[in-house]
Structures are given as C-alpha cells and as structure tokens.
Coordinates of C-alpha atoms in Angstrom, one line a residue:
Chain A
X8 CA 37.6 115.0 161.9
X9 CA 35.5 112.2 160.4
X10 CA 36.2 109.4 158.6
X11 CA 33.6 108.5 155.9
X12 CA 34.1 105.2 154.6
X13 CA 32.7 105.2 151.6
X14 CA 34.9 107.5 150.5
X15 CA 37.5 105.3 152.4
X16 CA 36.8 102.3 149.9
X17 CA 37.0 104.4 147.1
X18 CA 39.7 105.9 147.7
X19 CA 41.6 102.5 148.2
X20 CA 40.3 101.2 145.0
X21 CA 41.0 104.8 143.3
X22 CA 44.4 103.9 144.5
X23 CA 45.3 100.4 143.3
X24 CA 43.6 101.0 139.9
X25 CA 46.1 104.2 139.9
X26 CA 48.9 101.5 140.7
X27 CA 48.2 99.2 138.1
X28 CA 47.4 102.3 135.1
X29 CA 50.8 103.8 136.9
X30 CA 52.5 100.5 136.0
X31 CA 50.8 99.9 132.4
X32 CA 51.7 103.2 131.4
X33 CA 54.3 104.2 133.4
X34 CA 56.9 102.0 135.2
X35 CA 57.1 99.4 132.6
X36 CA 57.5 101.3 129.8
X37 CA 60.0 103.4 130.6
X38 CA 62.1 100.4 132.8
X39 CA 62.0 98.9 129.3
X40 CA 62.8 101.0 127.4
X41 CA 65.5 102.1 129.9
X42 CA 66.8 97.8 129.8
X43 CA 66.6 98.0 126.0
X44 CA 69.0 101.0 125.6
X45 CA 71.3 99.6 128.1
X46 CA 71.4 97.0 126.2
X47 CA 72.0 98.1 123.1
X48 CA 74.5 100.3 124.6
X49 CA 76.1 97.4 126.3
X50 CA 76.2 95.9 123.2
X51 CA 77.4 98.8 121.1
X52 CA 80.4 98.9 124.4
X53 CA 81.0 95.1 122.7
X54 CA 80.9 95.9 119.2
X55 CA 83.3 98.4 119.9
X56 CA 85.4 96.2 121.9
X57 CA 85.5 93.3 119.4
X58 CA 86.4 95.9 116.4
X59 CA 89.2 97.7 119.0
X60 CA 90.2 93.9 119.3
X61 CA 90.1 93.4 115.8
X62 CA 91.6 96.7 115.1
X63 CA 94.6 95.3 117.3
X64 CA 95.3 92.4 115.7
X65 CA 95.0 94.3 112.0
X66 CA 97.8 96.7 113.3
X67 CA 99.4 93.6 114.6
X68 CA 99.8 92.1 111.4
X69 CA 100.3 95.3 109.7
X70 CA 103.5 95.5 112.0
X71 CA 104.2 92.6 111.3
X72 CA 104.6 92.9 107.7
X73 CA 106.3 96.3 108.1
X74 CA 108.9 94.4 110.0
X75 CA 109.0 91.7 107.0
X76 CA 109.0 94.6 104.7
X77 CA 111.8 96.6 106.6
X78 CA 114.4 93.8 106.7
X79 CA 112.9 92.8 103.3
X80 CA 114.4 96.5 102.4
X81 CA 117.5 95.8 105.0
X82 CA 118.4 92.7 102.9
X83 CA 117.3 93.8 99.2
X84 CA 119.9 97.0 99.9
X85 CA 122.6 94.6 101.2
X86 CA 122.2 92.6 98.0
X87 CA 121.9 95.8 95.7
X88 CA 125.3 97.7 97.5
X89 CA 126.9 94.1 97.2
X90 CA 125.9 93.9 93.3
X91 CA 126.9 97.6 92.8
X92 CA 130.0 96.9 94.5
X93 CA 131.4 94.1 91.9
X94 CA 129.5 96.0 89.0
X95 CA 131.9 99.0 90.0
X96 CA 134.9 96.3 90.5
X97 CA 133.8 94.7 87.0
X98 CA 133.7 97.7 85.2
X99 CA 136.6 99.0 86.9
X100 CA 139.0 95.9 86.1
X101 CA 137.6 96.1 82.3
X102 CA 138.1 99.9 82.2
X103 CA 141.8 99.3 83.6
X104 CA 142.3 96.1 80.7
X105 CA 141.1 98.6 78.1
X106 CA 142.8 101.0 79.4
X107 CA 145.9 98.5 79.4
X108 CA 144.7 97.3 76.0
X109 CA 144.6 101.1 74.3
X110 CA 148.0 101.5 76.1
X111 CA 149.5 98.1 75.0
X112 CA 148.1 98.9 71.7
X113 CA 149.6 102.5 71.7
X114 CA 152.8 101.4 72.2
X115 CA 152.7 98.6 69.6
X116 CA 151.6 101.6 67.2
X117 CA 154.2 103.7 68.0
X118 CA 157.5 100.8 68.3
X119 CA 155.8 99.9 64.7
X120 CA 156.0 103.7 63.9
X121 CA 160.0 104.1 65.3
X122 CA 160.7 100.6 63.0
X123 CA 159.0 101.6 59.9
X124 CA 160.8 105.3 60.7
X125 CA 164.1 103.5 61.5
X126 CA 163.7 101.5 58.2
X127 CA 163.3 104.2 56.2
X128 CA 166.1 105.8 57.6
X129 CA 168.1 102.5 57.0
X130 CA 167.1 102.5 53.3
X131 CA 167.9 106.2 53.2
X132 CA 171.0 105.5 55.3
X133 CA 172.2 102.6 53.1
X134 CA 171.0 104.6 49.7
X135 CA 173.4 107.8 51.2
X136 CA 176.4 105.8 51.8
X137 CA 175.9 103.7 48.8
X138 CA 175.9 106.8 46.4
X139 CA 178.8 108.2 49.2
X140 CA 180.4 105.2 48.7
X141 CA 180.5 105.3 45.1
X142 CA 181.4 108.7 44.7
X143 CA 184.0 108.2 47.1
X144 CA 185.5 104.8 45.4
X145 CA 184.9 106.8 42.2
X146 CA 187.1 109.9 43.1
X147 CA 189.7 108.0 45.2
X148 CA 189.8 104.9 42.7
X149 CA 189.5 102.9 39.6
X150 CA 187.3 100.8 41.3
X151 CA 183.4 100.7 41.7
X152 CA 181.4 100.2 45.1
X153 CA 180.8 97.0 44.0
X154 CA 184.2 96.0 43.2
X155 CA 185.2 97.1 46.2
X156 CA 182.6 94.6 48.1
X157 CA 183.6 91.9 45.8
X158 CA 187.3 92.4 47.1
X159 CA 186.5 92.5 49.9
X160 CA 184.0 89.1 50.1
X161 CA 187.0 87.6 48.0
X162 CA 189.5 87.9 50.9
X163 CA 186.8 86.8 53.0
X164 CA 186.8 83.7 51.3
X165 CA 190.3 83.7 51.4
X166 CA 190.7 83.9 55.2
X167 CA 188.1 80.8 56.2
X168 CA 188.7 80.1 59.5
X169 CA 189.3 76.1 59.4
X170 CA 186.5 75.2 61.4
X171 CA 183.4 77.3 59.4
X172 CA 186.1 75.9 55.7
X173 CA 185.7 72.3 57.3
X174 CA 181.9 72.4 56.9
X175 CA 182.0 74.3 53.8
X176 CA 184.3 71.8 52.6
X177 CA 181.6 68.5 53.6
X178 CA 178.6 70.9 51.8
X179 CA 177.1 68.7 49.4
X180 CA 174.4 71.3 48.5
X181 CA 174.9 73.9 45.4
X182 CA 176.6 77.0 46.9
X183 CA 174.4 80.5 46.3
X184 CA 176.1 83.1 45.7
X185 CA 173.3 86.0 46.7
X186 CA 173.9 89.6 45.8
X187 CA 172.1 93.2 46.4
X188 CA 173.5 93.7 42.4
X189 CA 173.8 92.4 39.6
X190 CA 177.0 90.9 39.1
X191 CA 179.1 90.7 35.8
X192 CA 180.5 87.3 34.1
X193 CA 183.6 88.6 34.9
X194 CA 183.2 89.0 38.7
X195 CA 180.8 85.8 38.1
X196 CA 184.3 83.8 37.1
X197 CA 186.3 85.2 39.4
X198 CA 184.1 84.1 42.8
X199 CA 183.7 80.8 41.3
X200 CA 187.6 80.3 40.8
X201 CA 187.5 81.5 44.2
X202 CA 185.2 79.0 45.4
X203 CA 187.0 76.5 43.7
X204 CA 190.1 76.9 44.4
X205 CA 189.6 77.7 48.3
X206 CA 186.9 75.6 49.7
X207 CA 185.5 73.1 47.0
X208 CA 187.1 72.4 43.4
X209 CA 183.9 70.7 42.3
X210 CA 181.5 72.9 43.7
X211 CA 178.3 74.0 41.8
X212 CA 178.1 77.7 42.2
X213 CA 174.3 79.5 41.4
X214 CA 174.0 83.3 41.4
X215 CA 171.0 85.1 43.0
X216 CA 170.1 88.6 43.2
X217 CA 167.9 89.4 46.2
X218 CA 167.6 93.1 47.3
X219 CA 167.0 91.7 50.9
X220 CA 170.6 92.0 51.3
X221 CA 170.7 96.1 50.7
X222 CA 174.1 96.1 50.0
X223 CA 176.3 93.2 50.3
X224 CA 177.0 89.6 49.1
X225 CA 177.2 86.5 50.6
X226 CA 177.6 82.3 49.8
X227 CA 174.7 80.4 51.6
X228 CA 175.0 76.7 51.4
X229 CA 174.2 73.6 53.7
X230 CA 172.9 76.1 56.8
X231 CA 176.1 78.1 57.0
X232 CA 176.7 81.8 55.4
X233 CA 180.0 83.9 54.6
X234 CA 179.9 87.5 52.9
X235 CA 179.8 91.1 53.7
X236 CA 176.8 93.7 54.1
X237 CA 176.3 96.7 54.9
X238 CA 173.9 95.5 57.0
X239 CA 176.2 94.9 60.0
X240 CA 177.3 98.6 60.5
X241 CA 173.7 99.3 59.5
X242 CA 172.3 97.1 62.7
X243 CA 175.1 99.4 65.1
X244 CA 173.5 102.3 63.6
X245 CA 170.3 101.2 64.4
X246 CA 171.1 100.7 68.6
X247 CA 172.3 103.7 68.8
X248 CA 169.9 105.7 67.4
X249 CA 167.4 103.6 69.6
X250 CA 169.5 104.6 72.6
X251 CA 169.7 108.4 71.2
X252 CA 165.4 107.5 71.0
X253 CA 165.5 106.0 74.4
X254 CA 163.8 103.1 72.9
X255 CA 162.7 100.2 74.9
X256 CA 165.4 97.2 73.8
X257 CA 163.2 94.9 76.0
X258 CA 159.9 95.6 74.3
X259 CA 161.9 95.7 71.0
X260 CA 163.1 92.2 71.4
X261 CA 159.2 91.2 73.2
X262 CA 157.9 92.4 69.5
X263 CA 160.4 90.4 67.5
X264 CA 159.4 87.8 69.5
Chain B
X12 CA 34.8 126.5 155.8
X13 CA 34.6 123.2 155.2
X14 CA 38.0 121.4 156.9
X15 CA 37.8 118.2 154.7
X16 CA 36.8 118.1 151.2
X17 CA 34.3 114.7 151.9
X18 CA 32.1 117.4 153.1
X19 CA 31.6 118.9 149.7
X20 CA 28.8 116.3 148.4
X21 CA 28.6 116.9 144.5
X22 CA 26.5 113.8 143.9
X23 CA 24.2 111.8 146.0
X24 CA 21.8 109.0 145.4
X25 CA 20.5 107.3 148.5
X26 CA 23.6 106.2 150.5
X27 CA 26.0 106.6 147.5
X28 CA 27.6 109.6 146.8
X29 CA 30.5 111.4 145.0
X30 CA 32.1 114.5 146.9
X31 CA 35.0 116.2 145.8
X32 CA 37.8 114.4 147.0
X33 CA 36.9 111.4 145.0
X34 CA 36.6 113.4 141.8
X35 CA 39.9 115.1 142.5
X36 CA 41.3 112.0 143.0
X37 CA 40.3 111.4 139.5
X38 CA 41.6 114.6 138.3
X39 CA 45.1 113.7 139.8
X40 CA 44.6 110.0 138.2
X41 CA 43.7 110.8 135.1
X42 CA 46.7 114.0 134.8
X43 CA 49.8 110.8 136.1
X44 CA 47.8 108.4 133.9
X45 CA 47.2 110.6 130.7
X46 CA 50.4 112.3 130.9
X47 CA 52.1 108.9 131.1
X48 CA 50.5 107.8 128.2
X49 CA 51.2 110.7 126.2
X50 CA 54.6 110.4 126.9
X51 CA 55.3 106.9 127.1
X52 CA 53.5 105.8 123.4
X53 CA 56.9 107.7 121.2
X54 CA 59.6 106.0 123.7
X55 CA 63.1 106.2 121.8
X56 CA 65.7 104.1 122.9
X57 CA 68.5 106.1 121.2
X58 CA 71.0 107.9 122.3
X59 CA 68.9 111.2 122.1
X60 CA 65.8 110.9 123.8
X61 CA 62.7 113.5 123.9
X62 CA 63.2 115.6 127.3
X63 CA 59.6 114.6 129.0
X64 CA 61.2 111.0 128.5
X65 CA 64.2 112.2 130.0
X66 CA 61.9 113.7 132.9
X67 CA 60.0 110.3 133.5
X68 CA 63.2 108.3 133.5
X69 CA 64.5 110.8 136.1
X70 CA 61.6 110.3 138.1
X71 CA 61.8 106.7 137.7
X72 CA 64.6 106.0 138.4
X73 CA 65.2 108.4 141.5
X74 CA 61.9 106.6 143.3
X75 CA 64.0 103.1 142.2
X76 CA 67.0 104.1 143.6
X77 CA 65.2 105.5 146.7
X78 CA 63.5 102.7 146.9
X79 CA 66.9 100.5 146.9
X80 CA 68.5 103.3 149.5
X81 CA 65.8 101.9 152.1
X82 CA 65.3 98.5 151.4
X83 CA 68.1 97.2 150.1
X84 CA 66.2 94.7 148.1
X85 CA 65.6 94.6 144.5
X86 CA 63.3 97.4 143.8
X87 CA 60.9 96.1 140.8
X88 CA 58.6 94.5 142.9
X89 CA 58.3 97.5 145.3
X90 CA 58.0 100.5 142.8
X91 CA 54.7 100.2 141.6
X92 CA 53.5 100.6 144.7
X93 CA 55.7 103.0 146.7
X94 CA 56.3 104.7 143.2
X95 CA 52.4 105.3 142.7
X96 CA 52.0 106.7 146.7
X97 CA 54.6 109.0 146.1
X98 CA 53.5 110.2 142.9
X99 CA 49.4 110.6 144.0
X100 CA 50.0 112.3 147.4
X101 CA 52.8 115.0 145.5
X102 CA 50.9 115.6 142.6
X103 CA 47.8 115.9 144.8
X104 CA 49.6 118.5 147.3
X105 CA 51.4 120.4 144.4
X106 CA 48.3 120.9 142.3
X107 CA 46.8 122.1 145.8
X108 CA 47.9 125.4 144.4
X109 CA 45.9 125.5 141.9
X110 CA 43.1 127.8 142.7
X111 CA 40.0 125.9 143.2
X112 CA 41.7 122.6 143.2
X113 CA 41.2 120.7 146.7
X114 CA 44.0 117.8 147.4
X115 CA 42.6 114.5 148.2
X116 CA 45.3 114.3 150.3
X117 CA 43.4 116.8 152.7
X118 CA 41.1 114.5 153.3
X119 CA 41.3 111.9 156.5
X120 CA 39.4 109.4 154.3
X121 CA 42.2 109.7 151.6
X122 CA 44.9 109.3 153.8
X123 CA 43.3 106.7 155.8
X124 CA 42.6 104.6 152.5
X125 CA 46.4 105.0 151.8
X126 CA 47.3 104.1 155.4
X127 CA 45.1 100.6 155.3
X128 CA 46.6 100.0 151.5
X129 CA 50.4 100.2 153.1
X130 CA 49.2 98.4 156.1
X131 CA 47.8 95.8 153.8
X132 CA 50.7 95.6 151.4
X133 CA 53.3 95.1 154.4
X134 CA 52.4 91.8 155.4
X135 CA 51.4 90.9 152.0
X136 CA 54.9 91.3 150.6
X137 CA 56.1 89.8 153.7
X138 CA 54.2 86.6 153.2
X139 CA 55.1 86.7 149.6
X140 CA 58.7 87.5 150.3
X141 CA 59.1 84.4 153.8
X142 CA 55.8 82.7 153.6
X143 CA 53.3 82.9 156.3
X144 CA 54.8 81.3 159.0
X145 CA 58.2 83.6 158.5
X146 CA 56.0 86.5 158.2
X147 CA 53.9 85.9 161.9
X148 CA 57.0 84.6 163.2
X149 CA 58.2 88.2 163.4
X150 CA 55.4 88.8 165.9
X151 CA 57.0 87.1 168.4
X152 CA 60.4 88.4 168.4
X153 CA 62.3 88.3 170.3
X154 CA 59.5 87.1 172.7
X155 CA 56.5 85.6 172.6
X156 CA 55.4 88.3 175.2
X157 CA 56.4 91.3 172.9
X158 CA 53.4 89.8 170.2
X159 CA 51.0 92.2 171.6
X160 CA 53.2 94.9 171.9
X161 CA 54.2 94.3 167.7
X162 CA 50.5 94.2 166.8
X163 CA 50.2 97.4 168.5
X164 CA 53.2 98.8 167.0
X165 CA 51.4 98.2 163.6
X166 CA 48.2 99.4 164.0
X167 CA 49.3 102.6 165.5
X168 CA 52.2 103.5 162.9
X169 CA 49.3 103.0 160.3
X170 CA 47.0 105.4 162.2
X171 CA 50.1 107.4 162.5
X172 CA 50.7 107.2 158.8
X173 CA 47.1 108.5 158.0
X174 CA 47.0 111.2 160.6
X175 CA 50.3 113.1 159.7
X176 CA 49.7 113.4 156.0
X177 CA 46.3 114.5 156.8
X178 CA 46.8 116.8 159.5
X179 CA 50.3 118.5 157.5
X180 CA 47.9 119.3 154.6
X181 CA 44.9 119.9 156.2
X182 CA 46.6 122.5 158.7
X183 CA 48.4 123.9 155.5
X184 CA 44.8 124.2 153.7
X185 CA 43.1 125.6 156.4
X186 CA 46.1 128.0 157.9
X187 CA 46.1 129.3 154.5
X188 CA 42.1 129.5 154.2
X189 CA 42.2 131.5 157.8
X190 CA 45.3 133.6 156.5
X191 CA 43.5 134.9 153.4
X192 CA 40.5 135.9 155.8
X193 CA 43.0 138.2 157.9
X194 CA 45.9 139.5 156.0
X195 CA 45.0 138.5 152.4
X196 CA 47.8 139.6 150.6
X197 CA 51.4 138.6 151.3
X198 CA 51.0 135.7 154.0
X199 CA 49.0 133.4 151.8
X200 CA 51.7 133.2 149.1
X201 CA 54.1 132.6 151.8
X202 CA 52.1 129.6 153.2
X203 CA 51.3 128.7 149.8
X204 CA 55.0 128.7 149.0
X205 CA 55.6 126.6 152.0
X206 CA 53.2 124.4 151.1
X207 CA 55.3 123.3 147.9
X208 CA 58.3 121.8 150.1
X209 CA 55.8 120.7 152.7
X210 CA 53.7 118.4 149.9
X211 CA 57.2 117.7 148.4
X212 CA 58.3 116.3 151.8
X213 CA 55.6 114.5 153.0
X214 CA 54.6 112.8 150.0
X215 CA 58.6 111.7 150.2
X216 CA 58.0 111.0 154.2
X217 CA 55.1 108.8 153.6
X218 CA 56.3 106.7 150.7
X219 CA 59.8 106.3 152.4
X220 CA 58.1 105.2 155.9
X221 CA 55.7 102.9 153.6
X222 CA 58.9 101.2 152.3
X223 CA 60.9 100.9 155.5
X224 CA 58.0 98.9 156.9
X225 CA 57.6 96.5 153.8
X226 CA 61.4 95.8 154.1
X227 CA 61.2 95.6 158.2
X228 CA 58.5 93.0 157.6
X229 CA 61.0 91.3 155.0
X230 CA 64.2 92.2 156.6
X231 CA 63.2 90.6 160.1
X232 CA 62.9 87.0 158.7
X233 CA 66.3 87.6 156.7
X234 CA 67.7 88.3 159.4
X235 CA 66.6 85.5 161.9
X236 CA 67.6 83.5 159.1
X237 CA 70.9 84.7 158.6
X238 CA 71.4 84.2 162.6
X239 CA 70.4 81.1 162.3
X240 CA 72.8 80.1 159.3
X241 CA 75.2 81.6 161.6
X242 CA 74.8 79.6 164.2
X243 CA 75.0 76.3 162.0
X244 CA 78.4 77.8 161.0
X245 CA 79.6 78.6 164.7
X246 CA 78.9 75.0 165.6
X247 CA 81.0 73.5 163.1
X248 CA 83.6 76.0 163.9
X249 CA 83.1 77.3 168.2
X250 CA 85.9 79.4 167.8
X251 CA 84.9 81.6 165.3
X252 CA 83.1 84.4 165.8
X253 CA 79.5 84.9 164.1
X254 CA 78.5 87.8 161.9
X255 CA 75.8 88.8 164.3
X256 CA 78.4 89.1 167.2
X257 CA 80.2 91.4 164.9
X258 CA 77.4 93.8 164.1
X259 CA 73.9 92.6 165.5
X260 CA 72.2 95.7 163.9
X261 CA 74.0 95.2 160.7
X262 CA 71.5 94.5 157.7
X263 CA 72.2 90.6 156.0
X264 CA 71.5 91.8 152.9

C-alpha cells in the first residue's frame, strides 16, 4: 500500500478539471433549463390564473345581464298580459256594443216591420169596413157611407161643448173643412149653413181633400179641430192587436219619440 | 497480481509517467463529460422532455436535494463539487465490472487525491462562507485546549476518508481477483454483484461525509453566531429563555 504522488497530483487535477467540465456541461445546463421550465410553468400557472380571473368576471357580467334580461322578460310579460288584458276588455266592450248595436238595430227592423204590417192592416182594415160600411148603409139605408159621416160630423157641430164653441167662436182664421172624399155642393152648403148658423155667421169656410184622414172629416181652424174618423176606433184596433202581438208599448212610444 | 492499478506503468519518460489509473480516470471523465454533452446540447424546456434528460434531471436533482438533506444550506454552491465526487467514484466502481476496466477508485493515490481535494475544499468554503477568522475560530471551540485535538480530528477523518474508499474497492477487486483463482464460476458474480451496491454505497458514503464536513465547518460559526445573537436578546429580556437553552444541538439554520 503505496502512495505515488505523482499520480496523487494528477489525480487531484483530473478531479477539479472533471468539476468544472461536470459543471459546463452538466450542472448548469440542466439547473437551467430546469429554472426556465419552472418558470414558464409558473407563468403558464399565471396565465391561467389571470384568464380563470378573467373568465370570472366574463361570467359575472354574463350573469349579470341574464339577470337584466330575466326581469327585462319579467317586466316585458307584465306589460304584454296587461296590454292583452284591455285588448281582450276593448274588444270585448266593442263586441258587446255591436252586439247591442245589431240588437238595437234588430229590434228597430222588426217594430218598423209590426208598423208597416199594422199599417197595412189599418188600410186594409179601414178599406174592409169602408166597403162593409157601405154595403151595410146601402142595404139598411137610403143613405151612403159618406152621408152617414157627414150626419154624423153635422151633429157634432151641433153639440159644441161651450168651452171648445167659445174659441171657435174668437177664430179669426178661415175654417177647413178637410175630408178623406170628395164632397158634393150639396153637402158643401149644408156644412157651411152649419158652420154658420152654429159657431160663426161670417165664417169663411175652404174645403180640402186629404187622404191623410182615411175616412173621416174634420173643421181645423186657429189650432183647434172637431170631426169624426175612423181613425179613432182604428187607433183601439191597433193596441189591441199590439197586446194580442205582445208588442213593447214602451219602445213603441221610445220610437215615436 | 497487482493490488493497485499505479503499478501498471503504461508510459514512462524519466520521472513522468502515465499508469492505468490515470488513463482510466480519463476514460471515466471523458464517458460523465461526453455523455453530458451529448445529452445536454438538445435540452427542451417543454412539457415533454427526451428521457436521458429526464435521467440527468433525476440525477441532478437527487444529488441537490441530498445535498440540502445534509447541509441545510443552499445547495448551488456545493453541487459541483460533491455532485462531481459522487458521480467519479460511482461511475468508476460501476464500470469496475467491466471486464478489463480497472476503477481509479482502487487506487490509494486516487482516493487520497479525493481525500486532500475535500480536505482542501472544507475550509475553503468555510472561509468563503465566515471569513478567516470565523473559520479558525472553530479550532478552538469550545476551548482553546481542544485546538489540537480539532486539527487532529481533521487530518485523520481525511486519511479516514481516503483509506475506506480505497480499502472497500481494493478488497472487492482483489477478493474477487483471488475468488476467480479458486472457485471461478459462481462466487465471482456473486462478489461482482455485491460489488454494484458496495460502489453504489460508498461513492454515496464519501460524498455525503464530504458534505457534512463542509457544512460542520460552516455550521459551527452559524451557530456561535446564533448563540451569540441570543445572548444579546436574553440581555434585553433575562427572563426569557434562549433558543440554545431550548435545543443546544438544534441546527440555526
């Protein structure tokens, strides 16, 4: 067991040469390179920090706006059921006036249809008892229909009460004598001597035919009437045929209106 | 049989001489150099990295963390030199199975020239660590009268350093060399085999016992130092008691 020293010295400077080529090749490459991807993966560990941060604060806002959006929705509904709602009210009241209106309008149709129908049946009515009436006066009597209505307006004259004579009597106007007929010079003399001799001696008589009056006569003069028509048993007729109809007297006198 | 390999003389001129554990050393060299090159010119730093870089960063960083396990100092400054002893006397006792490869390490001159390099490099990282006075100052601790008894101490763990390494793989070489003379079969490869773990461990045994002196020589000032702040702290407060009461053996750092 000898030592040789020269083999001792090379050896030791065999060994630090090793040390430093161990370190130039060795240690400090790979202790950087090592650092260097630490690093970067310290750094990739804070890129993907700041983007989960980032990422955070995106869905943050996104949640944000979804909560906007929701009560956006929560509100725009409210409004829309609110609109629908008086829409459905709106068309409901105008659906319920038309209804009303087709209703209203119904009726009017059909109260214009049972007058035109009852005015038919007057004219008819008046046209059968004026031929019954003539037929009767003519088989019974000398007399005519007509003769028989100026008898019977005569003695109307004849039995003025004295409060309707007085104001015939202060008439200053002409006094018509209107008719449904023709009347005859005869008859013609006969009211005005009538006329004359009951209510006013200097009384202007005119004669009018109108075939508003159906069947009847009558003297019109300063506002106040006397005669006789047919249209008086006529109008009795008329009510209670309504009544028979079950006509609405109310509505009837709301239309006259 | 020749017990050492300085014996074997493969050049000579004069006084100066190459024998084979010199040029072995160079074959260990250049295979830890070369293959360090070869490796370390295509380092990647991404995420998938070649496997022989994967190997050197294992090795690497196991001597580091080693190196941190005994010292508890920052290892950078220490693992070129720790790291390199390791690496020469294991790689010199594992390629000992090569046939016709001699380990340095086999040699007393080897071992000796490793020895004087540690017991070089332990007070020169001491002084560069605490100076020169805090490195000499450790000499007389915790007496001036124990001086002698420390200078001792360090001369004979150095010759103790040398001598185990040497006589573990000497013995192993030559057991070996006498075992293939006798039974020359099976007991060789048995020796041989135990000759892996026994490199393995003393290449690990000297590098570790090369580090624990480096950070004795450091730790010894950081520790009178840390007394001594301790005592500057125990004077401002008497009632308190100092770290080093607590746990005298206990390492400051």
């Amino acid at each position: 067991m000898e030592i040789d020293w020269l083999t001792v010295s090379a050896q030791i400077v065999n060994f630090l040469v090793l040390v430093w080529l161990l370190k130039r090749f060795l240690y400090k490459p790979i202790i950087d390179a090592m650092d260097r991807r630490q690093k970067g993966i310290a750094d990739n560990i804070n890129e993907a920090k700041d983007r989960d941060h980032k990422a955070q604060l995106t869905m943050q806002d996104y949640e944000n706006k979804i909560a906007a959006l929701e009560q956006d929705k929560t509100k725009l509904m409210q409004e829309a059921e609110a609109a629908a709602q008086e829409k459905r009210l709106a068309l409901e009241e105008a659906a319920r006036k038309d209804v009303q209106q087709q209703k209203e309008l119904w009726q009017k149709h059909l109260h214009q249809e049972q007058k035109n129908y009852l005015d038919d049946l007057s004219k008819t009515t008046v046209k059968a008892i004026q031929d019954t009436g003539r037929r009767v006066f003519s088989d019974l009597s000398d007399s005519s229909l007509e003769t028989q209505i100026i008898t019977v307006f005569l003695k109307r004259l004849h039995d003025l009460d004295d409060d309707l004579l007085k104001h015939l009597k202060a008439s200053t106007s002409d006094f018509h004598i209107v008719s449904a007929f023709e009347l005859e010079a005869p008859m013609k003399q006969k009211i005005t001597q009538a006329i004359h001799k009951n209510i006013n001696d200097s009384a202007n008589v005119n004669y009018i035919v109108s075939s508003d009056l159906l069947c009847g006569i009558s003297l019109d003069t300063g506002g106040y009437q006397v005669g006789w028509n047919i249209d008086e048993y006529l109008k009795e007729f008329d009510q209670r045929l309504l009544k028979s109809l079950n006509y609405n007297s109310d509505y009837e006198s709301k239309t006259n209106d | 049989m020749n017990i050492t390999p300085d014996q074997s003389i493969l050049w000579q001129w004069e006084w100066l001489h190459i024998n084979e554990t010199m040029v072995f050393t160079w074959v260990v060299m250049f295979v830890l150099v070369g293959g360090s090159w070869i490796i370390t010119r295509k380092l990647t730093i991404e995420a998938e990295i070649p496997r022989w870089q994967n190997l050197l960063e294992v090795i690497v960083t196991t001597i580091n963390d080693q190196i941190s396990d005994a010292s508890g100092k920052d290892s950078s400054r220490y693992l070129p030199f720790i790291g390199t002893l390791f690496l020469y006397i294991l790689s010199s006792n594992l390629l000992e199975n090569i046939p016709g490869f001699v380990a340095p390490t086999g040699s007393l001159s080897t071992t000796t020239a490793l020895a004087i390099s540690v017991f070089v490099a332990v007070p020169l990282f001491g002084i560069a660590n605490d100076g020169i006075g805090g490195y000499l100052k450790q000499y007389i601790q915790p007496t001036i009268l124990m001086m002698p008894f420390n200078i001792i101490g360090e001369l004979t763990r150095t010759i103790s350093l040398a001598v185990r390494l040497y006589g573990n793989i000497m013995s192993g070489t030559v057991i070996v060399g006498i075992l293939l003379s006798l039974t020359p079969f099976f007991f060789p490869l048995v020796m041989q085999l135990l000759g892996l773990i026994t490199g393995t461990v003393q290449a690990y045994i000297f590098a570790m016992l090369a580090m624990v002196y480096i950070a004795s020589a450091t730790a010894a000032h950081d520790k009178t130092r840390a007394s001594a702040i301790n005592k500057t702290k125990n004077s401002d407060e008497p009632n308190k008691p100092s770290e080093s009461d607590i746990k005298p053996e206990s390492n400051p750092n």
